GROMACS .gro file of C-alpha atoms in nm:
model
  359
    1MET     CA    1  13.184  -3.236   2.314
    2ASN     CA    2  13.339  -3.185   2.656
    3GLN     CA    3  13.256  -3.482   2.879
    4ASN     CA    4  13.317  -3.272   3.191
    5HIS     CA    5  13.034  -3.029   3.110
    6TYR     CA    6  12.710  -3.077   3.303
    7ALA     CA    7  12.375  -2.898   3.299
    8VAL     CA    8  12.166  -2.897   3.617
    9ILE     CA    9  11.813  -2.777   3.551
   10MET     CA   10  11.598  -2.675   3.846
   11ALA     CA   11  11.238  -2.777   3.776
   12GLY     CA   12  11.073  -2.812   4.114
   13GLY     CA   13  10.881  -2.485   4.160
   14ILE     CA   14  10.503  -2.447   4.148
   15GLY     CA   15  10.496  -2.109   3.971
   16SER     CA   16  10.198  -1.980   4.168
   17ARG     CA   17  10.211  -1.636   4.002
   18PHE     CA   18  10.091  -1.809   3.683
   19TRP     CA   19   9.779  -1.950   3.849
   20PRO     CA   20   9.535  -2.084   3.736
   21PHE     CA   21   9.746  -2.207   3.444
   22SER     CA   22  10.026  -2.326   3.672
   23ARG     CA   23   9.895  -2.570   3.932
   24THR     CA   24  10.042  -2.786   4.206
   25ASN     CA   25  10.001  -3.103   4.000
   26HIS     CA   26  10.117  -2.944   3.673
   27PRO     CA   27  10.342  -2.636   3.718
   28LYS     CA   28  10.425  -2.392   3.440
   29GLN     CA   29  10.763  -2.550   3.350
   30PHE     CA   30  10.574  -2.851   3.215
   31HIS     CA   31  10.342  -2.635   3.001
   32ASP     CA   32  10.388  -2.498   2.651
   33VAL     CA   33  10.355  -2.141   2.779
   34LEU     CA   34  10.473  -1.968   2.462
   35GLY     CA   35  10.288  -2.188   2.213
   36LYS     CA   36  10.610  -2.331   2.067
   37GLY     CA   37  10.500  -2.694   2.061
   38ARG     CA   38  10.714  -2.795   2.358
   39SER     CA   39  10.716  -2.723   2.729
   40MET     CA   40  10.945  -2.474   2.899
   41LEU     CA   41  11.142  -2.767   3.045
   42GLN     CA   42  11.186  -2.924   2.703
   43ASP     CA   43  11.289  -2.587   2.561
   44THR     CA   44  11.547  -2.541   2.838
   45VAL     CA   45  11.697  -2.886   2.785
   46ALA     CA   46  11.719  -2.826   2.409
   47ARG     CA   47  11.938  -2.519   2.471
   48PHE     CA   48  12.203  -2.741   2.631
   49GLU     CA   49  12.216  -3.005   2.355
   50SER     CA   50  12.536  -2.857   2.212
   51VAL     CA   51  12.687  -2.771   2.552
   52CYS     CA   52  12.706  -3.112   2.719
   53PRO     CA   53  12.637  -3.479   2.643
   54PRO     CA   54  12.275  -3.589   2.702
   55GLU     CA   55  12.385  -3.819   2.985
   56ASN     CA   56  12.525  -3.511   3.165
   57ILE     CA   57  12.190  -3.332   3.185
   58TYR     CA   58  12.036  -3.353   3.533
   59ILE     CA   59  11.687  -3.240   3.632
   60VAL     CA   60  11.619  -3.153   3.996
   61THR     CA   61  11.249  -3.161   4.070
   62ASN     CA   62  10.987  -3.260   4.324
   63ARG     CA   63  10.914  -3.630   4.362
   64ASP     CA   64  10.557  -3.566   4.254
   65TYR     CA   65  10.679  -3.457   3.909
   66TYR     CA   66  10.886  -3.765   3.826
   67GLN     CA   67  10.638  -3.894   3.567
   68LEU     CA   68  10.597  -3.551   3.407
   69VAL     CA   69  10.975  -3.534   3.359
   70LYS     CA   70  10.991  -3.890   3.222
   71ASN     CA   71  10.708  -3.824   2.979
   72GLN     CA   72  10.862  -3.501   2.847
   73LEU     CA   73  11.227  -3.615   2.851
   74PRO     CA   74  11.217  -3.991   2.783
   75PHE     CA   75  11.591  -4.007   2.704
   76LEU     CA   76  11.680  -3.940   3.068
   77GLU     CA   77  11.791  -4.227   3.291
   78ASP     CA   78  11.650  -4.231   3.644
   79ASP     CA   79  11.993  -4.134   3.780
   80GLN     CA   80  11.959  -3.805   3.591
   81ILE     CA   81  11.628  -3.716   3.761
   82LEU     CA   82  11.704  -3.591   4.111
   83LEU     CA   83  11.388  -3.609   4.319
   84GLU     CA   84  11.343  -3.375   4.613
   85PRO     CA   85  11.098  -3.493   4.881
   86VAL     CA   86  11.023  -3.130   4.968
   87GLY     CA   87  11.134  -2.791   4.838
   88ARG     CA   88  11.419  -2.635   5.035
   89ASN     CA   89  11.514  -2.351   4.795
   90THR     CA   90  11.815  -2.343   4.565
   91ALA     CA   91  12.110  -2.409   4.799
   92PRO     CA   92  12.014  -2.769   4.891
   93CYS     CA   93  11.903  -2.826   4.530
   94VAL     CA   94  12.247  -2.725   4.397
   95ALA     CA   95  12.426  -2.911   4.675
   96TYR     CA   96  12.244  -3.236   4.595
   97ALA     CA   97  12.327  -3.213   4.225
   98CYS     CA   98  12.689  -3.106   4.265
   99TYR     CA   99  12.781  -3.352   4.539
  100LYS     CA  100  12.628  -3.627   4.325
  101ILE     CA  101  12.817  -3.520   4.012
  102ALA     CA  102  13.142  -3.480   4.206
  103SER     CA  103  13.113  -3.834   4.345
  104ARG     CA  104  13.142  -3.966   3.989
  105ASN     CA  105  13.345  -3.693   3.818
  106PRO     CA  106  13.561  -3.463   4.036
  107GLU     CA  107  13.645  -3.264   3.722
  108GLY     CA  108  13.279  -3.179   3.657
  109ASN     CA  109  13.211  -2.827   3.531
  110VAL     CA  110  12.851  -2.729   3.591
  111VAL     CA  111  12.593  -2.478   3.471
  112VAL     CA  112  12.281  -2.449   3.688
  113ALA     CA  113  11.969  -2.299   3.528
  114PRO     CA  114  11.597  -2.274   3.608
  115ALA     CA  115  11.356  -2.462   3.381
  116ASP     CA  116  11.118  -2.169   3.329
  117HIS     CA  117  11.328  -1.895   3.171
  118VAL     CA  118  11.276  -1.759   2.821
  119ILE     CA  119  11.577  -1.709   2.592
  120THR     CA  120  11.502  -1.542   2.260
  121ARG     CA  121  11.858  -1.566   2.122
  122PRO     CA  122  11.961  -1.926   2.194
  123ASP     CA  123  12.280  -1.916   1.984
  124GLU     CA  124  12.410  -1.623   2.188
  125PHE     CA  125  12.304  -1.804   2.505
  126VAL     CA  126  12.515  -2.107   2.409
  127ARG     CA  127  12.812  -1.884   2.326
  128THR     CA  128  12.780  -1.716   2.667
  129ILE     CA  129  12.756  -2.049   2.850
  130GLU     CA  130  13.061  -2.185   2.669
  131THR     CA  131  13.256  -1.869   2.758
  132GLY     CA  132  13.157  -1.914   3.122
  133LEU     CA  133  13.242  -2.285   3.134
  134ALA     CA  134  13.583  -2.215   2.980
  135ALA     CA  135  13.649  -1.971   3.266
  136THR     CA  136  13.524  -2.200   3.545
  137ALA     CA  137  13.726  -2.491   3.406
  138GLU     CA  138  14.045  -2.289   3.453
  139GLN     CA  139  13.964  -2.100   3.774
  140ASP     CA  140  13.793  -2.184   4.101
  141ILE     CA  141  13.539  -1.904   4.068
  142LEU     CA  142  13.163  -1.885   4.118
  143LEU     CA  143  13.009  -1.728   3.812
  144THR     CA  144  12.659  -1.587   3.772
  145LEU     CA  145  12.511  -1.451   3.451
  146GLY     CA  146  12.436  -1.078   3.461
  147ILE     CA  147  12.180  -0.956   3.209
  148LYS     CA  148  12.215  -0.611   3.056
  149PRO     CA  149  11.907  -0.427   3.193
  150SER     CA  150  11.665  -0.270   2.947
  151ARG     CA  151  11.449  -0.090   3.203
  152PRO     CA  152  11.446  -0.011   3.578
  153ASP     CA  153  11.255  -0.326   3.670
  154THR     CA  154  11.175  -0.369   4.040
  155GLY     CA  155  11.099  -0.739   4.008
  156TYR     CA  156  11.458  -0.851   3.949
  157GLY     CA  157  11.766  -0.876   4.166
  158TYR     CA  158  12.063  -0.658   4.064
  159ILE     CA  159  12.437  -0.723   4.062
  160GLN     CA  160  12.689  -0.441   4.087
  161TYR     CA  161  13.024  -0.524   3.932
  162LEU     CA  162  13.373  -0.375   3.933
  163ASN     CA  163  13.493  -0.270   3.589
  164GLY     CA  164  13.842  -0.409   3.627
  165GLU     CA  165  14.010  -0.532   3.311
  166ALA     CA  166  13.886  -0.350   3.002
  167GLY     CA  167  13.726  -0.565   2.735
  168SER     CA  168  13.660  -0.867   2.955
  169GLU     CA  169  13.303  -0.996   2.979
  170ILE     CA  170  13.373  -1.142   3.324
  171LYS     CA  171  13.363  -0.890   3.609
  172LYS     CA  172  13.422  -0.915   3.983
  173VAL     CA  173  13.097  -0.882   4.178
  174LYS     CA  174  13.079  -0.596   4.427
  175THR     CA  175  12.723  -0.614   4.563
  176PHE     CA  176  12.389  -0.795   4.527
  177THR     CA  177  12.060  -0.608   4.570
  178GLU     CA  178  11.728  -0.792   4.571
  179LYS     CA  179  11.426  -0.622   4.405
  180PRO     CA  180  11.497  -0.252   4.472
  181GLU     CA  181  11.245   0.031   4.481
  182LEU     CA  182  11.186   0.208   4.149
  183GLU     CA  183  11.401   0.513   4.224
  184MET     CA  184  11.693   0.295   4.326
  185ALA     CA  185  11.648   0.081   4.013
  186LYS     CA  186  11.664   0.398   3.803
  187GLU     CA  187  11.989   0.495   3.977
  188PHE     CA  188  12.130   0.148   3.909
  189LEU     CA  189  12.063   0.184   3.536
  190ALA     CA  190  12.207   0.534   3.525
  191SER     CA  191  12.531   0.420   3.692
  192GLY     CA  192  12.605   0.170   3.416
  193ASP     CA  193  12.767  -0.089   3.643
  194PHE     CA  194  12.459  -0.291   3.742
  195VAL     CA  195  12.307  -0.595   3.570
  196TRP     CA  196  12.006  -0.813   3.639
  197ASN     CA  197  12.075  -1.134   3.829
  198ALA     CA  198  11.955  -1.412   3.598
  199GLY     CA  199  11.984  -1.686   3.861
  200ILE     CA  200  12.200  -1.893   3.623
  201PHE     CA  201  12.525  -2.016   3.783
  202LEU     CA  202  12.846  -2.174   3.656
  203PHE     CA  203  13.129  -2.335   3.855
  204ASN     CA  204  13.343  -2.643   3.872
  205VAL     CA  205  13.235  -2.890   4.139
  206LYS     CA  206  13.554  -2.846   4.343
  207ALA     CA  207  13.490  -2.472   4.376
  208ILE     CA  208  13.123  -2.499   4.472
  209LEU     CA  209  13.182  -2.783   4.721
  210LYS     CA  210  13.457  -2.580   4.885
  211SER     CA  211  13.215  -2.285   4.906
  212PHE     CA  212  12.950  -2.501   5.072
  213GLU     CA  213  13.209  -2.620   5.325
  214GLN     CA  214  13.306  -2.260   5.400
  215HIS     CA  215  12.971  -2.079   5.398
  216LEU     CA  216  12.707  -2.350   5.453
  217PRO     CA  217  12.897  -2.619   5.644
  218ASP     CA  218  12.581  -2.782   5.776
  219VAL     CA  219  12.451  -2.833   5.420
  220ALA     CA  220  12.794  -2.956   5.308
  221GLU     CA  221  12.804  -3.212   5.588
  222ILE     CA  222  12.457  -3.340   5.504
  223PHE     CA  223  12.525  -3.402   5.135
  224GLU     CA  224  12.881  -3.523   5.179
  225GLU     CA  225  12.738  -3.814   5.379
  226GLY     CA  226  12.565  -3.929   5.060
  227ASN     CA  227  12.886  -4.004   4.868
  228GLU     CA  228  12.835  -4.379   4.915
  229ASP     CA  229  12.467  -4.359   4.817
  230TYR     CA  230  12.468  -4.150   4.496
  231TYR     CA  231  12.386  -4.360   4.189
  232GLN     CA  232  12.287  -4.648   4.420
  233GLU     CA  233  11.953  -4.799   4.521
  234ASP     CA  234  11.971  -4.624   4.859
  235GLU     CA  235  11.995  -4.276   4.709
  236GLN     CA  236  11.629  -4.186   4.763
  237HIS     CA  237  11.638  -4.308   5.122
  238PHE     CA  238  11.943  -4.088   5.184
  239VAL     CA  239  11.783  -3.785   5.011
  240THR     CA  240  11.468  -3.812   5.224
  241LYS     CA  241  11.680  -3.800   5.539
  242ALA     CA  242  11.903  -3.522   5.401
  243TYR     CA  243  11.617  -3.290   5.311
  244SER     CA  244  11.453  -3.341   5.650
  245GLN     CA  245  11.771  -3.193   5.799
  246CYS     CA  246  11.818  -2.906   5.550
  247LYS     CA  247  11.716  -2.548   5.614
  248ASN     CA  248  11.536  -2.348   5.348
  249ILE     CA  249  11.799  -2.119   5.197
  250SER     CA  250  11.886  -1.983   4.853
  251LEU     CA  251  12.225  -2.022   4.687
  252ASP     CA  252  12.239  -1.643   4.644
  253TYR     CA  253  12.190  -1.571   5.014
  254GLY     CA  254  12.382  -1.870   5.148
  255ILE     CA  255  12.691  -1.852   4.927
  256MET     CA  256  12.698  -1.601   4.640
  257GLU     CA  257  12.652  -1.293   4.862
  258LYS     CA  258  12.923  -1.411   5.102
  259ALA     CA  259  13.198  -1.570   4.893
  260GLU     CA  260  13.501  -1.369   4.777
  261ASN     CA  261  13.546  -1.548   4.444
  262VAL     CA  262  13.215  -1.442   4.285
  263TYR     CA  263  13.211  -1.299   3.933
  264THR     CA  264  12.943  -1.208   3.680
  265LEU     CA  265  12.951  -1.277   3.308
  266LEU     CA  266  12.792  -0.984   3.124
  267SER     CA  267  12.521  -1.130   2.902
  268ASP     CA  268  12.264  -1.020   2.647
  269PHE     CA  269  12.070  -1.307   2.490
  270GLY     CA  270  11.707  -1.198   2.516
  271TRP     CA  271  11.636  -1.320   2.870
  272SER     CA  272  11.322  -1.317   3.082
  273ASP     CA  273  11.245  -1.521   3.390
  274LEU     CA  274  10.879  -1.519   3.280
  275GLY     CA  275  10.768  -1.493   3.639
  276THR     CA  276  10.430  -1.326   3.585
  277TRP     CA  277  10.138  -1.291   3.346
  278LYS     CA  278  10.251  -0.937   3.265
  279SER     CA  279  10.598  -1.059   3.164
  280LEU     CA  280  10.435  -1.319   2.937
  281TYR     CA  281  10.225  -1.040   2.783
  282GLU     CA  282  10.533  -0.826   2.720
  283LEU     CA  283  10.718  -1.114   2.552
  284SER     CA  284  10.437  -1.238   2.332
  285ASP     CA  285  10.324  -1.131   1.985
  286LYS     CA  286  10.026  -0.895   1.992
  287ASN     CA  287   9.742  -0.830   1.749
  288GLY     CA  288   9.626  -0.491   1.626
  289ASP     CA  289   9.447  -0.417   1.952
  290ARG     CA  290   9.761  -0.505   2.154
  291ASN     CA  291   9.600  -0.826   2.274
  292VAL     CA  292   9.783  -1.154   2.336
  293VAL     CA  293   9.552  -1.445   2.263
  294ASP     CA  294   9.605  -1.818   2.315
  295GLY     CA  295   9.317  -2.065   2.293
  296ASN     CA  296   8.964  -2.068   2.156
  297VAL     CA  297   8.887  -1.700   2.213
  298MET     CA  298   8.653  -1.434   2.071
  299LEU     CA  299   8.727  -1.071   2.160
  300TYR     CA  300   8.508  -0.762   2.123
  301ASP     CA  301   8.600  -0.402   2.212
  302THR     CA  302   8.899  -0.537   2.404
  303GLU     CA  303   9.256  -0.405   2.400
  304GLY     CA  304   9.588  -0.447   2.582
  305CYS     CA  305   9.480  -0.779   2.735
  306ILE     CA  306   9.635  -1.123   2.765
  307VAL     CA  307   9.371  -1.391   2.722
  308LYS     CA  308   9.460  -1.758   2.759
  309SER     CA  309   9.219  -2.050   2.766
  310SER     CA  310   9.187  -2.422   2.702
  311LYS     CA  311   9.141  -2.527   2.340
  312ASP     CA  312   8.823  -2.721   2.425
  313ARG     CA  313   8.640  -2.419   2.574
  314LEU     CA  314   8.508  -2.107   2.404
  315LEU     CA  315   8.600  -1.789   2.588
  316VAL     CA  316   8.420  -1.466   2.487
  317VAL     CA  317   8.548  -1.132   2.621
  318GLN     CA  318   8.392  -0.789   2.567
  319GLY     CA  319   8.486  -0.441   2.683
  320LEU     CA  320   8.808  -0.503   2.875
  321LYS     CA  321   9.130  -0.300   2.865
  322ASP     CA  322   9.465  -0.407   3.014
  323TYR     CA  323   9.337  -0.723   3.183
  324ILE     CA  324   9.459  -1.078   3.238
  325VAL     CA  325   9.190  -1.332   3.152
  326ALA     CA  326   9.304  -1.688   3.219
  327GLU     CA  327   9.093  -2.006   3.209
  328TYR     CA  328   9.231  -2.349   3.285
  329ASP     CA  329   9.103  -2.673   3.436
  330GLY     CA  330   8.793  -2.543   3.613
  331VAL     CA  331   8.923  -2.199   3.713
  332VAL     CA  332   8.871  -1.860   3.547
  333MET     CA  333   9.073  -1.562   3.671
  334ILE     CA  334   9.010  -1.203   3.560
  335CYS     CA  335   9.259  -0.951   3.697
  336HIS     CA  336   9.388  -0.610   3.590
  337LYS     CA  337   9.747  -0.632   3.463
  338ASP     CA  338   9.859  -0.365   3.707
  339GLU     CA  339   9.723  -0.573   3.996
  340GLU     CA  340   9.894  -0.898   3.898
  341GLN     CA  341  10.091  -0.907   4.224
  342ARG     CA  342   9.761  -1.009   4.386
  343VAL     CA  343   9.763  -1.346   4.208
  344LYS     CA  344   9.956  -1.498   4.498
  345GLN     CA  345   9.685  -1.368   4.732
  346PHE     CA  346   9.420  -1.527   4.512
  347VAL     CA  347   9.601  -1.860   4.535
  348ALA     CA  348   9.638  -1.833   4.913
  349ASP     CA  349   9.269  -1.751   4.954
  350ALA     CA  350   9.164  -2.033   4.721
  351LYS     CA  351   9.384  -2.276   4.915
  352GLU     CA  352   9.206  -2.172   5.235
  353LYS     CA  353   8.849  -2.157   5.106
  354GLN     CA  354   8.825  -2.381   4.799
  355ASP     CA  355   8.871  -2.744   4.699
  356ARG     CA  356   9.235  -2.853   4.656
  357LYS     CA  357   9.164  -2.941   4.293
  358PHE     CA  358   9.158  -2.568   4.212
  359ILE     CA  359   9.512  -2.504   4.344
   0.00000   0.00000   0.00000
């Protein structure tokens, strides 16, 4: 196994679109969302077992989730759990991890992935990652995985690529477009040179650090100052100061959309970012009435619904069609699937009007 391969898993988000199941004190990445017997974080880590040594797996998460990570991944040393004092989006998250890795191994070759994605073909995923790491080991390029689109989805970002060399899976990126309108998404699919942006990145640490210096010099300066503190007792003190100085900015916006050496690796391994209840419904097995059921549930005259509840409660549903019914830890939410974008509004209103324990 290549000792220069590293996996950086981003596990700090709250996942508010999965409320009430995903909560501030226990976000969705720490739940067994798909009923597989392990959490999404555990599932993500397992996918990298053959890619890099276990000591080269790093989790970036909020300080509040340290114990959740330790409980679910007991093999990790504390140096492998990177604790953010506050969320500052993906650019500072990646900078922290890569500057830390580079301080110990300047030859580090990194894949960065969210903890809450679903991969239905893990063997093909591993093959794709190994193809990408082979490329980033040889070239100072920034690589992002581009998923072959199956529908004109308006909830994903799109990457347009240049065809270039025939037969190669790695293509030069031409443009990024974030969540287009439906008609534009249809045009993207018809053109044949657009893929979904999976938000999974690969690069060697020299290339990404150089990109931070060029495109986000303020972030580069902040995390370069930590070179004497990484893997030391003072690391958390340094990180607290660093994050207080960092702006909130994504890696896509801060670097990937600006750099010249950005490529996409065409991929097809059964991917979903599982961002919403509707996406969970679409991915899950359904019964004869097209219902997805998880928990202690009794259904009558109900079809096309996703119903999820705690095992210690009985949930009875009658007469619903195409609804989300979710019960967890003192909250019941009933919402039409086509109105699922309002879940964030529900959370915001509950935060304003209800006890914090419900958020």
